[in-house]
Structures are given as structure tokens and as C-alpha cells.
N, C-alpha and C. Protein backbone atom coordinates (compact mmCIF):
# COMPACT_ATOMS: atom_id res chain seq x y z
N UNK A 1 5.42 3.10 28.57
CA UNK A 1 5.50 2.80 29.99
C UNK A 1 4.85 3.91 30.81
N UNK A 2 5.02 5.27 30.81
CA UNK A 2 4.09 6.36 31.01
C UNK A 2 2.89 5.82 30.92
N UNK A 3 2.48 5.68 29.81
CA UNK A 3 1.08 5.43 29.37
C UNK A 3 0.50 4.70 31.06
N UNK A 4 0.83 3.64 31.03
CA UNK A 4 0.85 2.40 31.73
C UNK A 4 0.65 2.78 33.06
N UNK A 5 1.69 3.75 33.56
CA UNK A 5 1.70 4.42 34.93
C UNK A 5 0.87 4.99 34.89
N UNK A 6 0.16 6.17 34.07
CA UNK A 6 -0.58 7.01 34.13
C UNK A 6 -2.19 6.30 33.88
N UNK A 7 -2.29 5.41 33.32
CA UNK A 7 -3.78 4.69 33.57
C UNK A 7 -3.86 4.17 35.20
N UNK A 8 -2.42 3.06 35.42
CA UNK A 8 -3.08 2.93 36.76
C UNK A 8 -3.08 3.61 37.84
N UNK A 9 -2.66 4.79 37.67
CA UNK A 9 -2.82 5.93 38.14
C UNK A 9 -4.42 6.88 38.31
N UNK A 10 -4.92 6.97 37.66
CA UNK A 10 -5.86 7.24 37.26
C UNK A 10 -7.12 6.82 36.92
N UNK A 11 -7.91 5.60 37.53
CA UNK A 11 -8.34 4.49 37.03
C UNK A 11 -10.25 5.38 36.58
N UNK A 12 -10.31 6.37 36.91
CA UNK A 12 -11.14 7.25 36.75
C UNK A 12 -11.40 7.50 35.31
N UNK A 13 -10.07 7.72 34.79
CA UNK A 13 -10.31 8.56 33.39
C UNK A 13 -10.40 7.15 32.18
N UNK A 14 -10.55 7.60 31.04
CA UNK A 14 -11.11 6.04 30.11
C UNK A 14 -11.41 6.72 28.28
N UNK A 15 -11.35 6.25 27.78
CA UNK A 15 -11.78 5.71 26.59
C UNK A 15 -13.77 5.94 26.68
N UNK A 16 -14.49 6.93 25.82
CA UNK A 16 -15.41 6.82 25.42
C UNK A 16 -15.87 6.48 23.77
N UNK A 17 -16.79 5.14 23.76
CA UNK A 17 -16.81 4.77 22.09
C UNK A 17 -18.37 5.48 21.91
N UNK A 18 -18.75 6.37 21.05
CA UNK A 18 -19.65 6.75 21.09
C UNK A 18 -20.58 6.48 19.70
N UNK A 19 -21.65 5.47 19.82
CA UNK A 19 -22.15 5.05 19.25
C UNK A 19 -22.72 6.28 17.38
N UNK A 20 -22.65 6.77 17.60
CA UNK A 20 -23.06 7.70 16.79
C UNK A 20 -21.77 8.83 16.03
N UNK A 21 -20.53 8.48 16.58
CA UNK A 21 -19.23 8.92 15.98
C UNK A 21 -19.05 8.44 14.61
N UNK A 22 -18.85 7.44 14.07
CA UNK A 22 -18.43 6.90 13.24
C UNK A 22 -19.74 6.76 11.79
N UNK A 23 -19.43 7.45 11.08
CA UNK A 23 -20.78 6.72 10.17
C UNK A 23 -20.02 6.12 9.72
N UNK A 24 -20.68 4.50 8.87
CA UNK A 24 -20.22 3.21 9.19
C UNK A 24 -20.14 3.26 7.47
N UNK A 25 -20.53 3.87 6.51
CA UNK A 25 -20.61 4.05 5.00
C UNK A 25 -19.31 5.27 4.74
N UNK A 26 -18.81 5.93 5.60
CA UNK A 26 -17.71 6.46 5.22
C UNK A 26 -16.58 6.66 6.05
N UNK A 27 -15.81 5.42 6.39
CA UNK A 27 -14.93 5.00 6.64
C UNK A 27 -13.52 5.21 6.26
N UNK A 28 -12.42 5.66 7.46
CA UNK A 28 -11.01 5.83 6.81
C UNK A 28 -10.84 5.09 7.96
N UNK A 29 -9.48 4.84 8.01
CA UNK A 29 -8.06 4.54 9.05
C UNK A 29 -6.88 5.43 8.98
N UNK A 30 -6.96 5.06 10.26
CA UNK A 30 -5.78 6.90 10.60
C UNK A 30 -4.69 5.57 11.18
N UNK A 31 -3.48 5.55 10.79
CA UNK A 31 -2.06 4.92 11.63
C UNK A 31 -1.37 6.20 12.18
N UNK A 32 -1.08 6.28 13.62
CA UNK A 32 -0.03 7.02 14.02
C UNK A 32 1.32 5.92 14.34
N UNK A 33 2.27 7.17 14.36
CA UNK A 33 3.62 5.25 14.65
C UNK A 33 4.31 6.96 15.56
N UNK A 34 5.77 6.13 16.12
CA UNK A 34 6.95 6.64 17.04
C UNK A 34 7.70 5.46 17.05
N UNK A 35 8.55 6.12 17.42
CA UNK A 35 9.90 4.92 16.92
C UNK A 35 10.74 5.61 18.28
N UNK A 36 11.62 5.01 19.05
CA UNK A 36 13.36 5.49 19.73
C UNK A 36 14.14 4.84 19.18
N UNK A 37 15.39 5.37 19.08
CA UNK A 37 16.61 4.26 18.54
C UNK A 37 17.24 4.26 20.00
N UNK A 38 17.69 3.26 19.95
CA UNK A 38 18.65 2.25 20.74
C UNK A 38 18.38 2.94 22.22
N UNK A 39 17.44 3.15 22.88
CA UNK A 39 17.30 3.49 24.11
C UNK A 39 16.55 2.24 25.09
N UNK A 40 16.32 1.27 24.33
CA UNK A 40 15.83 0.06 24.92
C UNK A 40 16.77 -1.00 25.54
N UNK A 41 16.41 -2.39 25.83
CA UNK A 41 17.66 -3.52 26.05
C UNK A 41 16.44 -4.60 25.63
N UNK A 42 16.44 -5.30 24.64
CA UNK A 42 15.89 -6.35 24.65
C UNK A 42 16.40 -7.65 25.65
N UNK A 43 15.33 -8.00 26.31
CA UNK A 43 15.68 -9.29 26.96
C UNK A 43 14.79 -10.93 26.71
N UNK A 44 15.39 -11.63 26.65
CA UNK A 44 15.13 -13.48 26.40
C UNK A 44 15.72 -14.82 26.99
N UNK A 45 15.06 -15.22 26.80
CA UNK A 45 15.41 -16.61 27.59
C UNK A 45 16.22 -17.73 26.57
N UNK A 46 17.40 -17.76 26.71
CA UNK A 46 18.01 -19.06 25.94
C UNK A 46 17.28 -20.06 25.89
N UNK A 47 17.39 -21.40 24.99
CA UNK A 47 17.22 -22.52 25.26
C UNK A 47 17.50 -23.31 26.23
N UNK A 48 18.72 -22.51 26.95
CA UNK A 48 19.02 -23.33 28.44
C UNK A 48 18.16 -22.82 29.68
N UNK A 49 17.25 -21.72 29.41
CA UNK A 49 16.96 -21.15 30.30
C UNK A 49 17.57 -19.97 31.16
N UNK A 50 18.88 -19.55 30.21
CA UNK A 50 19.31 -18.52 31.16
C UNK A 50 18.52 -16.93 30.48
N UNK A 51 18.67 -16.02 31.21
CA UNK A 51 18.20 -14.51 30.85
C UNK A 51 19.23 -14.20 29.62
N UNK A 52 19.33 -13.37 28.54
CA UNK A 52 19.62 -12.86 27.35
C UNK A 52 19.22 -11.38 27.46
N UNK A 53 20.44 -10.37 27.71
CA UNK A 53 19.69 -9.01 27.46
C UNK A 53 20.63 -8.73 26.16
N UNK A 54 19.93 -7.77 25.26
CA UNK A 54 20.27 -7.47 24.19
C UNK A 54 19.84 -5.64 24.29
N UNK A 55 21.88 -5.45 24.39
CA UNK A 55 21.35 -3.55 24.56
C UNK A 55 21.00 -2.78 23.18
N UNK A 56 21.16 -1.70 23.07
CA UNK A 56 20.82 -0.88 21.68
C UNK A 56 19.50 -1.16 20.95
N UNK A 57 18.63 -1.21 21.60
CA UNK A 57 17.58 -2.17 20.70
C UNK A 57 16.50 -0.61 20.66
N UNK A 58 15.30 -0.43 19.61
CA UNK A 58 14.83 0.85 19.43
C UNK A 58 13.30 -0.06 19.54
N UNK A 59 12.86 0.86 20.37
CA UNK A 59 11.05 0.86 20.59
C UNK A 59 10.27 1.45 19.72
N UNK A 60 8.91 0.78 19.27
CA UNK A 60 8.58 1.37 18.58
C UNK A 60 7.28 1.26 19.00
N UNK A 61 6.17 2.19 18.33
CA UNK A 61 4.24 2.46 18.94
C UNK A 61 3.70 2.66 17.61
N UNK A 62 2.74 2.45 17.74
CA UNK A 62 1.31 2.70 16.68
C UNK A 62 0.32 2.43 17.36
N UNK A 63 -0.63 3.34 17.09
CA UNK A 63 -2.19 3.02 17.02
C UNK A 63 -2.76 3.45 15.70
N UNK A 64 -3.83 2.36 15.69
CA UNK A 64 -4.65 2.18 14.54
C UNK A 64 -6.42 3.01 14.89
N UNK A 65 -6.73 3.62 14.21
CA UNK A 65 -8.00 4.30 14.85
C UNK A 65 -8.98 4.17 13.72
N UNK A 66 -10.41 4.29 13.79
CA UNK A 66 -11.35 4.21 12.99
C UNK A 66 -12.04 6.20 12.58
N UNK A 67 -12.24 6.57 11.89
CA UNK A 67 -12.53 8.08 11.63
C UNK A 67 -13.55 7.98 10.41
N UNK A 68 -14.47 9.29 10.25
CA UNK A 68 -14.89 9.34 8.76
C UNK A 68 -14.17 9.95 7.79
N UNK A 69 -14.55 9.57 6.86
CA UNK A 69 -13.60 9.57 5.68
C UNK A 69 -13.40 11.69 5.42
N UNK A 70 -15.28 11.84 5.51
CA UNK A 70 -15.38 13.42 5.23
C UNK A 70 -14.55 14.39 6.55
N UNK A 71 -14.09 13.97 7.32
CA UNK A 71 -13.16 14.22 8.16
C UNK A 71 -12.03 14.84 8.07
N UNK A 72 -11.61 13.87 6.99
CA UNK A 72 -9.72 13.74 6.70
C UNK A 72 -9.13 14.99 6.41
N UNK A 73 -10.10 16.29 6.03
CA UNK A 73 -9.36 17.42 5.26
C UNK A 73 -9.04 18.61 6.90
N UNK A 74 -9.86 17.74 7.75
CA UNK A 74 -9.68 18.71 9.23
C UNK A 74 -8.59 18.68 10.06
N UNK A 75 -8.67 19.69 10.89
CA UNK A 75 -7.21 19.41 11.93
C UNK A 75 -7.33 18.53 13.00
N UNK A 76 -9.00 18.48 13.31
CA UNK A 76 -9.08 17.64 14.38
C UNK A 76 -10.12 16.73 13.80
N UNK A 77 -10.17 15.64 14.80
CA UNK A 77 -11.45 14.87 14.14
C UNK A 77 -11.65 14.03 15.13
N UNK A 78 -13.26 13.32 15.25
CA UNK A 78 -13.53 12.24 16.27
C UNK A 78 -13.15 11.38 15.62
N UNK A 79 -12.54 9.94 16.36
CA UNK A 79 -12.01 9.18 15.98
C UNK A 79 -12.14 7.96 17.37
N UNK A 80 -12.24 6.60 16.87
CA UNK A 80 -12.57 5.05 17.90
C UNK A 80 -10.48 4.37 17.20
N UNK A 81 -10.33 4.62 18.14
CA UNK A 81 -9.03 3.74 18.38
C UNK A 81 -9.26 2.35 18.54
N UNK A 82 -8.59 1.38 17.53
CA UNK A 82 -9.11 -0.02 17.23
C UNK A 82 -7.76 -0.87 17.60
N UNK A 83 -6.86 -0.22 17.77
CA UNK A 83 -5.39 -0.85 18.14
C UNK A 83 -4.74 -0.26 18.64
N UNK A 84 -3.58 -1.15 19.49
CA UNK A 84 -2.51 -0.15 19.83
C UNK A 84 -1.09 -1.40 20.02
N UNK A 85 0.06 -0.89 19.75
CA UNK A 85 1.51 -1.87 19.65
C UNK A 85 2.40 -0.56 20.28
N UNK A 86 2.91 -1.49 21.60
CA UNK A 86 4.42 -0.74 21.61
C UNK A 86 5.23 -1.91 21.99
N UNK A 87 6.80 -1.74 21.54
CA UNK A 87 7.51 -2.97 21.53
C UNK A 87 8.35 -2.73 20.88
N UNK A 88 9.37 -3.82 21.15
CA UNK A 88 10.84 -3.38 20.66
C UNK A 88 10.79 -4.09 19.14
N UNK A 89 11.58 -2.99 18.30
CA UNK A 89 11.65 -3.47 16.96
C UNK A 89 12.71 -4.30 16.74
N UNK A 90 12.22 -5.95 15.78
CA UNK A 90 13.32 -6.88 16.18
C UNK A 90 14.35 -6.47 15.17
N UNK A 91 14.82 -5.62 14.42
CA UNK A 91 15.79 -5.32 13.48
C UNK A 91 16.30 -4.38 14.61
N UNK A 92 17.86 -4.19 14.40
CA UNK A 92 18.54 -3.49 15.44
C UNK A 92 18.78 -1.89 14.56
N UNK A 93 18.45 -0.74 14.75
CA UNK A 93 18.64 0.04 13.66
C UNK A 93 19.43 1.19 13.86
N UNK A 94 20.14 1.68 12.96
CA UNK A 94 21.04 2.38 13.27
C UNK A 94 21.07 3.94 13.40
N UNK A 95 19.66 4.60 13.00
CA UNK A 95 19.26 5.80 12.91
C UNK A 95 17.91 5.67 13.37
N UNK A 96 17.62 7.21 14.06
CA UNK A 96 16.80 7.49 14.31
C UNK A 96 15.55 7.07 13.31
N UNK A 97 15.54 7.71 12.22
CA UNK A 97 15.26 7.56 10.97
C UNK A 97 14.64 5.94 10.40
N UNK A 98 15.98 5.61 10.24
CA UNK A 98 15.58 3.87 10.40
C UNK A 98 14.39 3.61 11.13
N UNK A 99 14.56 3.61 12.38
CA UNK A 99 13.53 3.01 13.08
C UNK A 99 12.22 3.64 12.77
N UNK A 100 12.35 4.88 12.79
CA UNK A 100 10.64 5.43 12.48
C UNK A 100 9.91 5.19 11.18
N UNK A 101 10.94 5.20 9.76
CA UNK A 101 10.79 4.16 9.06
C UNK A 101 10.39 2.59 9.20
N UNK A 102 11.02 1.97 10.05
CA UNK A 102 10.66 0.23 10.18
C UNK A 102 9.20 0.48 10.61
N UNK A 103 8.97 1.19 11.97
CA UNK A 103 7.77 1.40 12.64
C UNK A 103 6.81 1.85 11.68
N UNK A 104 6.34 3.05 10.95
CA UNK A 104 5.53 3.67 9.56
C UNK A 104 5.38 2.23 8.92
N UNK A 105 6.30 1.19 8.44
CA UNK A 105 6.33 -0.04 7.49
C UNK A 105 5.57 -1.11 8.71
N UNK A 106 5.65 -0.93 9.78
CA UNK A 106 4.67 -2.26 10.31
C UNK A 106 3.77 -1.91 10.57
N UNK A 107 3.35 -0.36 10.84
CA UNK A 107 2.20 0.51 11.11
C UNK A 107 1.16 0.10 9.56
N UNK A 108 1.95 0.58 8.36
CA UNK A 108 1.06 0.54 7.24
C UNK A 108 0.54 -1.44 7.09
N UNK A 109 1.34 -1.80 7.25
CA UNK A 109 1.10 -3.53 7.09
C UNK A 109 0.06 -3.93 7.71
N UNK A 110 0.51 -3.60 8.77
CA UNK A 110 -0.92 -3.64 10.32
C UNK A 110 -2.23 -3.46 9.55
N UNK A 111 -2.06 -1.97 9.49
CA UNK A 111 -3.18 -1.22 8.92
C UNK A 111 -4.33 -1.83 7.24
N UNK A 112 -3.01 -2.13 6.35
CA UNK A 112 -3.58 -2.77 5.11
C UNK A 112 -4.73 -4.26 5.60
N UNK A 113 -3.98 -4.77 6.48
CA UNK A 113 -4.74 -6.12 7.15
C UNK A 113 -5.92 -5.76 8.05
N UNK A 114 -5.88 -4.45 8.74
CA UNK A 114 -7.32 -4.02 9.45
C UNK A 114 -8.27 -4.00 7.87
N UNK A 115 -7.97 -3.06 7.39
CA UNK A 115 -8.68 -2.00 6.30
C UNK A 115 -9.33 -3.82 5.68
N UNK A 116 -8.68 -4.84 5.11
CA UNK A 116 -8.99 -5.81 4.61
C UNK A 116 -9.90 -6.62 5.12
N UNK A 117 -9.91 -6.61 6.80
CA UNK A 117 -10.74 -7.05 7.45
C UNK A 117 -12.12 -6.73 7.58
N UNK A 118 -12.07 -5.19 7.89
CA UNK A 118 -13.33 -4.26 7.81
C UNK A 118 -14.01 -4.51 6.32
N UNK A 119 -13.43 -4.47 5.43
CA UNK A 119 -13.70 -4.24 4.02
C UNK A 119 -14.52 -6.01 3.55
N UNK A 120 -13.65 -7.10 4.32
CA UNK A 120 -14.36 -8.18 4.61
C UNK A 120 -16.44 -8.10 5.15
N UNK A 121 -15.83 -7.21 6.67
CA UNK A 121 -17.31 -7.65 7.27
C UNK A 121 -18.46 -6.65 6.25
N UNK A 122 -17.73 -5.58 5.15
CA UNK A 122 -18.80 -5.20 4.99
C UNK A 122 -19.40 -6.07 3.16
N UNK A 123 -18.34 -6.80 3.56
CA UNK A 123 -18.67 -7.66 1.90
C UNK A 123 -17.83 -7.39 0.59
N UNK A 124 -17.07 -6.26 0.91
CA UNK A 124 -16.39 -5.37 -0.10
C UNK A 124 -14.60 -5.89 -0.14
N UNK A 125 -14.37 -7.28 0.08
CA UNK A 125 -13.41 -7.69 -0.27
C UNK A 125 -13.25 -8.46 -1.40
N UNK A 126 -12.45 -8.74 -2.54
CA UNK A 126 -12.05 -9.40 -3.16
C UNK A 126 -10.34 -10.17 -3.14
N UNK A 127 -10.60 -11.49 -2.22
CA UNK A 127 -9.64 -11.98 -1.83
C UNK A 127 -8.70 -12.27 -2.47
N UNK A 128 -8.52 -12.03 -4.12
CA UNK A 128 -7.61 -12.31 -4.59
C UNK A 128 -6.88 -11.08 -5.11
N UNK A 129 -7.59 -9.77 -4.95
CA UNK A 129 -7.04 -8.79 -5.02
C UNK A 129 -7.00 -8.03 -3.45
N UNK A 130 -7.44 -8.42 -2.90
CA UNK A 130 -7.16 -7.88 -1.26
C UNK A 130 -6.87 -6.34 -0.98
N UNK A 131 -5.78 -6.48 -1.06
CA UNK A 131 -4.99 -5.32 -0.99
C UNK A 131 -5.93 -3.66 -1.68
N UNK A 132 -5.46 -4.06 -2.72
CA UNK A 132 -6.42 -3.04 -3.92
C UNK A 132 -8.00 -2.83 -3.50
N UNK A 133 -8.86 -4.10 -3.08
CA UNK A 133 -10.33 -3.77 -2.60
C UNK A 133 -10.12 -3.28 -1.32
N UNK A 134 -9.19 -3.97 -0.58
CA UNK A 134 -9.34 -2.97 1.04
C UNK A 134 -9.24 -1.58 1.21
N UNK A 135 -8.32 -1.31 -0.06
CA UNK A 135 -7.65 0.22 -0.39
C UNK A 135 -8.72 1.59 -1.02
N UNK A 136 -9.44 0.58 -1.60
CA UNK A 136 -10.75 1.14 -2.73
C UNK A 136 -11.95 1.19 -1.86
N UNK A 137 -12.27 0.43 -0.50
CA UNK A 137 -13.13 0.44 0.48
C UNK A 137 -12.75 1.63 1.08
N UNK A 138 -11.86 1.92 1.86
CA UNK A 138 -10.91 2.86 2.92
C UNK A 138 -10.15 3.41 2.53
N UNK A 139 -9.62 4.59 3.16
CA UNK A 139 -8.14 5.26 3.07
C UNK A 139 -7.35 4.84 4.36
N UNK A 140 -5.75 5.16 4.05
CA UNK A 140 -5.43 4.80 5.50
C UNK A 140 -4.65 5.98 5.65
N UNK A 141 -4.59 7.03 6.30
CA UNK A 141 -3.87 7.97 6.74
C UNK A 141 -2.79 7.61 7.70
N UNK A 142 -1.66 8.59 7.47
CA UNK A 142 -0.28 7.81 8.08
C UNK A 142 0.19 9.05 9.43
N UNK A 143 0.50 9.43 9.91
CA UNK A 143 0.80 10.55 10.85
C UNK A 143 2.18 10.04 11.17
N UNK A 144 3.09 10.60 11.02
CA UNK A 144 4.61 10.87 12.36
C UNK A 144 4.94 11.84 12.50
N UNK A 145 5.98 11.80 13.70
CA UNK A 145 6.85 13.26 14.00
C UNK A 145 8.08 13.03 13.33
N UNK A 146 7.93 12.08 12.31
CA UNK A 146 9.64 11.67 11.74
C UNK A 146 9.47 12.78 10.20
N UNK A 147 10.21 14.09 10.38
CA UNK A 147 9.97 15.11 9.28
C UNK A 147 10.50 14.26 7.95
N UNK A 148 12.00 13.65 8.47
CA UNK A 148 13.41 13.02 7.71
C UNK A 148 12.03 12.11 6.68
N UNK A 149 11.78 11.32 7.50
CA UNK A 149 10.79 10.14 6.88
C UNK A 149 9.39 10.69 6.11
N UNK A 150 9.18 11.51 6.64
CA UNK A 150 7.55 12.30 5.90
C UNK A 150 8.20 12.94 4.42
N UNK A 151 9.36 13.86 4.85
CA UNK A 151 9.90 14.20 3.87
C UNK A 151 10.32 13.50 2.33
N UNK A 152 11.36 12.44 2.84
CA UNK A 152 11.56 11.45 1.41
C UNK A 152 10.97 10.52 1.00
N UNK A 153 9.32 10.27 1.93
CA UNK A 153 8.66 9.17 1.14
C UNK A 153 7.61 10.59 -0.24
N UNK A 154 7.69 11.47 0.27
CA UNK A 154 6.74 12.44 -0.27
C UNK A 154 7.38 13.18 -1.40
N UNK A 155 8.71 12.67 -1.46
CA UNK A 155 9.78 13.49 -2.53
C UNK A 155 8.89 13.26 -3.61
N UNK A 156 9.40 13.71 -5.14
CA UNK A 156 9.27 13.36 -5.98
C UNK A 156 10.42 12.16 -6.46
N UNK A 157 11.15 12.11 -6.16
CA UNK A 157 12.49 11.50 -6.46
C UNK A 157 12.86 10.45 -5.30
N UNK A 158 12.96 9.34 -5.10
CA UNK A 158 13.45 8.63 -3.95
C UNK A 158 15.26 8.64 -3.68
N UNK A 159 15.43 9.56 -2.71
CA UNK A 159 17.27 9.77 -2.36
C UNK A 159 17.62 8.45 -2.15
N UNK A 160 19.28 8.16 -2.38
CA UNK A 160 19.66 6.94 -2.04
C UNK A 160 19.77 6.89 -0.65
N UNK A 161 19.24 6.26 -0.14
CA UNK A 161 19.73 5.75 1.43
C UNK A 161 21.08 5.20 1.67
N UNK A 162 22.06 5.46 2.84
CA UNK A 162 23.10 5.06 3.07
C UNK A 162 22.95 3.42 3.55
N UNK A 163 21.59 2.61 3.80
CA UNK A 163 21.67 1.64 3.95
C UNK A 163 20.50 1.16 3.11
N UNK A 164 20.65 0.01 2.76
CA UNK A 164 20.23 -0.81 1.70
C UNK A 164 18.94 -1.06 2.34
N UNK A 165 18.49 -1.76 3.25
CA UNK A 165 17.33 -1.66 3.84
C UNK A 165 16.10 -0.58 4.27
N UNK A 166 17.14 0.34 4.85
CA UNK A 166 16.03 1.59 4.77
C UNK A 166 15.70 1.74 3.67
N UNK A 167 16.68 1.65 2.80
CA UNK A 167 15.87 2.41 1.69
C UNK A 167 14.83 0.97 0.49
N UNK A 168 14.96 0.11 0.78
CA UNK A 168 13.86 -0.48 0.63
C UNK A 168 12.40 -0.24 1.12
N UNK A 169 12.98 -0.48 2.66
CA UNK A 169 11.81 0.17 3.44
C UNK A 169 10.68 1.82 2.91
N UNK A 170 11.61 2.52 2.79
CA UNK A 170 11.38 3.80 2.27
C UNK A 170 10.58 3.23 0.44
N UNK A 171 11.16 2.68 -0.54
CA UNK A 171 10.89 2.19 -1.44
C UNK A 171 8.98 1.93 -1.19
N UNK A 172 9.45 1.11 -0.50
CA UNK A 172 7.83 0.22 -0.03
C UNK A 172 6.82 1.15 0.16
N UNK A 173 7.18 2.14 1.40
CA UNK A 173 6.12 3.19 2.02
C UNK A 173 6.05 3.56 0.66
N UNK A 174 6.74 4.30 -0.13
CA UNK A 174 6.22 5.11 -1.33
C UNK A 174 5.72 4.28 -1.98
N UNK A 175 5.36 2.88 -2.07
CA UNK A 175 4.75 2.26 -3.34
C UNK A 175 3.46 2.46 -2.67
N UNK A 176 3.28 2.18 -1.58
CA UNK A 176 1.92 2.12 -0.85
C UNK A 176 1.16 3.48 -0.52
N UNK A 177 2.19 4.62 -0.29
CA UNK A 177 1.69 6.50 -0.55
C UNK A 177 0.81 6.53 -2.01
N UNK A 178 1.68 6.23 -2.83
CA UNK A 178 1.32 6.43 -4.17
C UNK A 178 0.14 5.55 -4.83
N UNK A 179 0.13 4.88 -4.05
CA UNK A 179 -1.62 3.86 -4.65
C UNK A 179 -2.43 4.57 -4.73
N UNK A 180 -3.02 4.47 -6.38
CA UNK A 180 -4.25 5.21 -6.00
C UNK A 180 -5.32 3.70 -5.57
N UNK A 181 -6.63 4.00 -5.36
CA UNK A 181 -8.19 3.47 -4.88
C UNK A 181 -7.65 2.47 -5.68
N UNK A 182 -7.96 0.94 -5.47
CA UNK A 182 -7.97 0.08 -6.11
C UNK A 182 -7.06 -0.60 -7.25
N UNK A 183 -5.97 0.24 -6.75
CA UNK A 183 -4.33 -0.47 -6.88
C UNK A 183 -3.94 -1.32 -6.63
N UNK A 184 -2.97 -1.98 -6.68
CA UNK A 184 -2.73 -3.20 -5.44
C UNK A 184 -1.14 -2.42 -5.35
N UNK A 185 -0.65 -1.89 -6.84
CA UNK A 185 0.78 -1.43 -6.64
C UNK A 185 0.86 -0.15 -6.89
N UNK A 186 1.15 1.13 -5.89
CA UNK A 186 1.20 2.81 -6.65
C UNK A 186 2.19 2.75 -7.38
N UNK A 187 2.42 3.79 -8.12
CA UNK A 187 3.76 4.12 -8.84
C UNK A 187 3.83 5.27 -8.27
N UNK A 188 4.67 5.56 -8.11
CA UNK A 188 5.27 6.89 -7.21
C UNK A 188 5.72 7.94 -8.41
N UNK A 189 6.26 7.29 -9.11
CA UNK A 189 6.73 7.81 -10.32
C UNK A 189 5.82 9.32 -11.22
């Protein structure tokens, strides 16, 4: 919502895509995500038409960006932003944690379906392995400020989660950390 204020605020400042940023043969994807827990109110319209607010609900953001691949080992890098999602996450979650988890898991999903797309226009898909050729085309780099979450997908060991879902969730991110090039499934292991 900042964001939002501060563009039309500002109608001066902008987004430059600069034709010559990107070499187009070495290609990554960068996902950033953010998550809040329960600082939102989801609201909807019944079937009768009346308003529906729903409190405790956690927001979540990503952008998806385009970068070169020889890039990735730097602190900074040019980079074409190809997406952006903020919005309330429809699972209600109970930790901070949780949510920046759910968010990282729709961030990477997002992302596997860009990378597949791109990997499409350049011919380098194989639709029945998808996943694995989009992966073997591109990298997708993940960024959060969630330490909790950076921390136990990167363990060696996956901790039990106190809820059954996160830690699926968590499960997942590490199957998809651990892919190597042309995987479809990592083993973390």
C-alpha cells in the first residue's frame, strides 16, 4: 500500500528496462517474497450480497525479476522485474514463519511456471518433463528476510514442524532447493 502511495505520489520517478541489461543466453530468475501474519482483514461478498470481513488474515509480496546468470555470485546486480503479487494469503496462518513459508512456496511455483515459459519461447522446453527442462534452462534464486525459514530449508536435517502443513510446505521448498539442473525431484538428503 506504501508502494501505491508513493508511485502516485511521485509520478516522475519509474522503472527503466534497458535494452542491453540482460544477455538473453544467460539467464536466471531471482524470486523475492515477504509475508505479515495476521495484520490484514480479508473482505467478500456472500452469495446474498452482503460484505464478509475476515480478521487475522497475513499478506503476502513477491516479485519475480529477470538477471544474468554470471551475476548470481555478486551483491548487487542489474536486474528487469517481470512480476509483482501482493495479497492476502488464503490459508489463515499461525506464525510469522508460516506465512513467509506459504509466500517462498507460491513465490517458487510462480517462478517454476515463468522459468517454463521463458524456457518455452526459447525452444528449450520439454513438456513432459517441464519442470526439470525449465530448471536446466535457468536458475531461480530465492531471497527473504525470513532467517527461521532460510535457516531450516538449508539444514541438513529437516526439524519437525509443530504444524503438519508448514512442515510440508518446508518439505517442498527443500525438494525444490535441492534440485540439481534437470531434476524434476532434488533430494535434499
Amino acid at each position: 500500500k506504501k508502494a501505491v502511495a508513493y508511485a502516485l505520489e511521485t509520478p516522475d520517478r519509474g522503472l527503466d528496462f534497458k535494452s542491453d541489461l540482460i544477455d538473453w543466453d544467460n539467464l536466471a530468475l531471482v524470486m523475492c517474497s515477504d509475508a505479515s501474519n495476521t495484520g490484514e482483514t480479508d473482505v467478500g461478498i456472500t452469495p446474498s450480497g452482503t460484505e464478509k470481513k475476515e480478521p487475522y488474515r497475513s499478506q503476502g509480496g513477491r516479485l519475480h525479476m529477470l538477471m544474468n546468470r554470471s551475476d548470481m555470485a555478486e551483491d548487487t546486480f542489474p536486474c528487469h522485474p517481470i512480476a509483482c503479487v501482493s495479497k492476502v494469503i488464503p490459508r489463515v496462518c499461525r506464525s510469522t514463519v508460516q506465512a513467509e513459508a506459504y509466500e517462498i512456496q507460491y513465490g517458487v511455483e510462480a517462478g517454476d511456471v515463468l522459468r517454463a515459459a521463458i524456457a518455452d519461447i526459447f525452444g528449450k522446453l520439454d513438456i513432459k518433463r517441464w519442470e526439470a527442462t525449465a530448471a536446466a534452462f535457468m536458475p531461480q534464486l530465492w531471497f527473504t528476510d525470513c532467517q527461521s525459514v532460510y535457516d531450516t530449508v538449508r539444514a541438513p536435517v529437516l526439524a519437525k514442524a509443530s504444524d503438519k502443513r508448514l512442515g510440508i510446505k518446508l518439505a517442498s521448498l527443500r525438494q525444490n532447493l535441492w534440485r540439481e539442473a534437470g531434476e524434476t525431484i532434488g533430494n535434499p538428503l
